[in-house]
């Protein structure tokens, strides 16, 4: 059995940099405002993974009002999302994501973002796709006020023989 999940996130931008996307630091003269590291791509992927197994969303697992997650590295959130999926008996088949950002242009950074995201997820590079679009000057993305990300994931039920119980027994 397969399951799909989708996730979306948006963060307001402010002058600064670098811009954290998919656990990569992209050279930029803007940075995302957020309670954690403001990584819209990582957060969208987390929500997609959690959504695929019906495990709520990132705000439920890591409340923005909780001081523990102030400035938190989103690798922590991704690791938990992967753990929740594995606990439910699912493994990642692939992720496809799209970033919306007016500038900087992400074409030359796309592969480093993809590699950092795959590393944070602990999966092979070929299971992760990252695309980027500008907002064509329209709306909060186009006007350079925000970065957004969308992600879809496909999970597959793990072979029952490889599932482990709560104490690691098969
Ligand atoms: Mg977020």
PDB file of N, CA and C in Angstrom, residues 1-4 52-53 85-93 154-163:
ATOM      1  N   UNK A   1       0.836  -1.196   0.000  1.00  0.00           N
ATOM      2  CA  UNK A   1       0.000   0.000   0.000  1.00  0.00           C
ATOM      3  C   UNK A   1       0.877   1.254   0.000  1.00  0.00           C
ATOM      4  N   UNK A   2       0.456   2.221  -0.799  1.00  0.00           N
ATOM      5  CA  UNK A   2       1.160   3.503  -0.862  1.00  0.00           C
ATOM      6  C   UNK A   2       0.312   4.605  -0.252  1.00  0.00           C
ATOM      7  N   UNK A   3       0.984   5.652   0.218  1.00  0.00           N
ATOM      8  CA  UNK A   3       0.258   6.819   0.735  1.00  0.00           C
ATOM      9  C   UNK A   3       0.949   8.073   0.215  1.00  0.00           C
ATOM     10  N   UNK A   4       0.146   9.103  -0.073  1.00  0.00           N
ATOM     11  CA  UNK A   4       0.728  10.384  -0.489  1.00  0.00           C
ATOM     12  C   UNK A   4       0.473  11.425   0.596  1.00  0.00           C
ATOM     13  N   UNK A  52       1.101  12.311   5.187  1.00  0.00           N
ATOM     14  CA  UNK A  52       0.974  11.024   4.492  1.00  0.00           C
ATOM     15  C   UNK A  52       0.607   9.887   5.437  1.00  0.00           C
ATOM     16  N   UNK A  53       1.054   9.994   6.685  1.00  0.00           N
ATOM     17  CA  UNK A  53       0.740   8.921   7.645  1.00  0.00           C
ATOM     18  C   UNK A  53      -0.294   9.382   8.678  1.00  0.00           C
ATOM     19  N   UNK A  85       6.971   8.467  10.116  1.00  0.00           N
ATOM     20  CA  UNK A  85       6.570   7.670   8.957  1.00  0.00           C
ATOM     21  C   UNK A  85       7.039   6.222   9.117  1.00  0.00           C
ATOM     22  N   UNK A  86       8.280   6.051   9.583  1.00  0.00           N
ATOM     23  CA  UNK A  86       8.823   4.699   9.782  1.00  0.00           C
ATOM     24  C   UNK A  86       8.053   3.967  10.872  1.00  0.00           C
ATOM     25  N   UNK A  87       7.694   4.696  11.921  1.00  0.00           N
ATOM     26  CA  UNK A  87       6.942   4.107  13.024  1.00  0.00           C
ATOM     27  C   UNK A  87       5.573   3.607  12.542  1.00  0.00           C
ATOM     28  N   UNK A  88       5.007   4.344  11.577  1.00  0.00           N
ATOM     29  CA  UNK A  88       3.716   3.941  11.008  1.00  0.00           C
ATOM     30  C   UNK A  88       3.888   2.804   9.993  1.00  0.00           C
ATOM     31  N   UNK A  89       5.151   2.456   9.693  1.00  0.00           N
ATOM     32  CA  UNK A  89       5.416   1.330   8.801  1.00  0.00           C
ATOM     33  C   UNK A  89       5.663   1.719   7.355  1.00  0.00           C
ATOM     34  N   UNK A  90       6.023   2.999   7.138  1.00  0.00           N
ATOM     35  CA  UNK A  90       6.202   3.465   5.759  1.00  0.00           C
ATOM     36  C   UNK A  90       7.617   3.970   5.501  1.00  0.00           C
ATOM     37  N   UNK A  91       8.048   3.781   4.260  1.00  0.00           N
ATOM     38  CA  UNK A  91       9.339   4.329   3.830  1.00  0.00           C
ATOM     39  C   UNK A  91       9.122   5.274   2.656  1.00  0.00           C
ATOM     40  N   UNK A  92      10.043   6.207   2.529  1.00  0.00           N
ATOM     41  CA  UNK A  92       9.935   7.229   1.493  1.00  0.00           C
ATOM     42  C   UNK A  92      10.256   6.661   0.115  1.00  0.00           C
ATOM     43  N   UNK A  93       9.356   6.888  -0.818  1.00  0.00           N
ATOM     44  CA  UNK A  93       9.647   6.555  -2.217  1.00  0.00           C
ATOM     45  C   UNK A  93      10.234   7.780  -2.899  1.00  0.00           C
ATOM     46  N   UNK A 154       5.551  10.532  -1.644  1.00  0.00           N
ATOM     47  CA  UNK A 154       4.941   9.209  -1.793  1.00  0.00           C
ATOM     48  C   UNK A 154       5.679   8.265  -0.845  1.00  0.00           C
ATOM     49  N   UNK A 155       4.892   7.581  -0.042  1.00  0.00           N
ATOM     50  CA  UNK A 155       5.444   6.603   0.894  1.00  0.00           C
ATOM     51  C   UNK A 155       4.924   5.220   0.523  1.00  0.00           C
ATOM     52  N   UNK A 156       5.708   4.208   0.831  1.00  0.00           N
ATOM     53  CA  UNK A 156       5.282   2.840   0.575  1.00  0.00           C
ATOM     54  C   UNK A 156       5.375   2.033   1.860  1.00  0.00           C
ATOM     55  N   UNK A 157       4.407   1.171   2.046  1.00  0.00           N
ATOM     56  CA  UNK A 157       4.410   0.340   3.247  1.00  0.00           C
ATOM     57  C   UNK A 157       5.632  -0.565   3.212  1.00  0.00           C
ATOM     58  N   UNK A 158       6.355  -0.577   4.329  1.00  0.00           N
ATOM     59  CA  UNK A 158       7.556  -1.401   4.401  1.00  0.00           C
ATOM     60  C   UNK A 158       7.166  -2.864   4.424  1.00  0.00           C
ATOM     61  N   UNK A 159       8.092  -3.663   3.931  1.00  0.00           N
ATOM     62  CA  UNK A 159       7.935  -5.107   4.012  1.00  0.00           C
ATOM     63  C   UNK A 159       7.684  -5.489   5.464  1.00  0.00           C
ATOM     64  N   UNK A 160       6.587  -6.207   5.722  1.00  0.00           N
ATOM     65  CA  UNK A 160       6.239  -6.546   7.103  1.00  0.00           C
ATOM     66  C   UNK A 160       7.389  -7.246   7.836  1.00  0.00           C
ATOM     67  N   UNK A 161       8.122  -8.047   7.081  1.00  0.00           N
ATOM     68  CA  UNK A 161       9.222  -8.786   7.686  1.00  0.00           C
ATOM     69  C   UNK A 161      10.325  -7.886   8.218  1.00  0.00           C
ATOM     70  N   UNK A 162      10.363  -6.654   7.683  1.00  0.00           N
ATOM     71  CA  UNK A 162      11.438  -5.759   8.124  1.00  0.00           C
ATOM     72  C   UNK A 162      10.954  -4.796   9.200  1.00  0.00           C
ATOM     73  N   UNK A 163       9.663  -4.862   9.551  1.00  0.00           N
ATOM     74  CA  UNK A 163       9.163  -3.977  10.602  1.00  0.00           C
ATOM     75  C   UNK A 163       9.608  -4.451  11.969  1.00  0.00           C
TER      76      UNK A 163
END
